[in-house]
Short mmCIF file of C-alpha atoms in Angstrom, two decimals:
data_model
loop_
_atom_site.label_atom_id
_atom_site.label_comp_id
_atom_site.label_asym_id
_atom_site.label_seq_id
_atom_site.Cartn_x
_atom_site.Cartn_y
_atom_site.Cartn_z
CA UNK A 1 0.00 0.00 0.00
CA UNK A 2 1.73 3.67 -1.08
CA UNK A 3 0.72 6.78 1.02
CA UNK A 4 -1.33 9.18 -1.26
CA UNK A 5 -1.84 11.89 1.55
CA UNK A 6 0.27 12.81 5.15
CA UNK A 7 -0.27 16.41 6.34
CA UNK A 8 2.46 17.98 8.21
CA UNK A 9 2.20 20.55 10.92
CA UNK A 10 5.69 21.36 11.84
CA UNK A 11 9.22 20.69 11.09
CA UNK A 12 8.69 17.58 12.70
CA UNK A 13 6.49 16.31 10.52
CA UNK A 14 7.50 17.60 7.26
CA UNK A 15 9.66 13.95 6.37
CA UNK A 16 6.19 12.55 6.74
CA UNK A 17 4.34 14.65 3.40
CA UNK A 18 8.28 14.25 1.70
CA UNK A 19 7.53 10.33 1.95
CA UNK A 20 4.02 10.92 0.84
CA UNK A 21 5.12 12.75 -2.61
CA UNK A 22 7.72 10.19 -3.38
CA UNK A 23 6.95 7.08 -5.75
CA UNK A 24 4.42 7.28 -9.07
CA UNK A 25 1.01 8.58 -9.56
CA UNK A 26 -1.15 11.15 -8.01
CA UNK A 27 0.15 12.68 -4.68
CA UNK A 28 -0.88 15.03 -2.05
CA UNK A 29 1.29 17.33 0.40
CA UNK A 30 -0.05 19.26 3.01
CA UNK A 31 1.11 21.73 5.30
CA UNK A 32 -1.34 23.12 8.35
CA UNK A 33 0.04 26.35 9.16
CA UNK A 34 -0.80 26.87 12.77
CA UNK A 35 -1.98 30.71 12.55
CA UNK A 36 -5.18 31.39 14.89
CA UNK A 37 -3.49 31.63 18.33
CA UNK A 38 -6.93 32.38 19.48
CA UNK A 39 -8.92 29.12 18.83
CA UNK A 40 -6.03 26.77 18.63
CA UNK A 41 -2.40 27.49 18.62
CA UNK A 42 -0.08 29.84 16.51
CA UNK A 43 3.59 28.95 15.92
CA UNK A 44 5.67 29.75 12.76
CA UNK A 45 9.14 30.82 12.07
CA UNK A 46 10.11 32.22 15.86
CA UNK A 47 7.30 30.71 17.94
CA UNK A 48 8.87 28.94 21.24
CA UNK A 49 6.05 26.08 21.17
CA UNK A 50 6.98 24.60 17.82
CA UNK A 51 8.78 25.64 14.64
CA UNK A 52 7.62 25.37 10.71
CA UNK A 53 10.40 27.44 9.13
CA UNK A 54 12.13 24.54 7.19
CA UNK A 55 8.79 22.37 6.36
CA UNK A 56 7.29 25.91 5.06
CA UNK A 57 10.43 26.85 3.14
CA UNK A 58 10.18 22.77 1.72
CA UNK A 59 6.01 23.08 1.03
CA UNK A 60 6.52 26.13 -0.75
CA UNK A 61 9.55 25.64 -2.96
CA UNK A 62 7.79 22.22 -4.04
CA UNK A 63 4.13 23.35 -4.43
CA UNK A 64 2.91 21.57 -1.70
CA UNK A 65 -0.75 23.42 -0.76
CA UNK A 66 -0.76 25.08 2.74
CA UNK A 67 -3.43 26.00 4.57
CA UNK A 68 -3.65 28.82 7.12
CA UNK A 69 -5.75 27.99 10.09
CA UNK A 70 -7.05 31.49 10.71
CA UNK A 71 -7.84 32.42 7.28
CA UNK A 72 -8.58 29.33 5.60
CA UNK A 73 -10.66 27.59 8.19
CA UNK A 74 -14.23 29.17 9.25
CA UNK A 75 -14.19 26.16 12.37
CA UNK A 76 -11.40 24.68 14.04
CA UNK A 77 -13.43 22.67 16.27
CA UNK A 78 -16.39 20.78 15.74
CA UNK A 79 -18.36 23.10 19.26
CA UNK A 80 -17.41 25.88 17.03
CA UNK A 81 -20.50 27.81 16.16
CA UNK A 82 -21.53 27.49 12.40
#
């Protein structure tokens, strides 16, 4: 069985989507970039809680689609109001 999708969420987990583009066929790569501090978390380039400088620079130079969390995302959590 091949891996079609693996989001990453920090530098930590940015091997995981490489390993998921890798190999024929259709692939996905997905960064969530942590943004909305105030229904979730925020960390980015100089955040003490976690770091995505590196995976951001990698999703970005290979086309890899990133979402922002405050922007992109009307709910984090499912008791969000609609």
């Amino acid at each position: 069985m091949r891996t079609l999708h693996r989001p990453g969420t920090s530098n930590a987990t940015c091997n995981c989507s490489n390993g998921a583009r890798e190999g024929p066929g259709v692939r996905f790569a997905l960064i969530v970039h942590h943004t909305d501090a105030g229904r979730e978390w925020a960390y980015d380039r100089k955040s003490s809680i976690g770091k995505l400088d590196k995976a951001l620079d990698t999703a970005q130079a290979e086309g890899w689609t990133i979402v922002d969390m405050k922007n992109d995302w009307k709910r984090v959590f499912s008791f969000e109001g609609r």
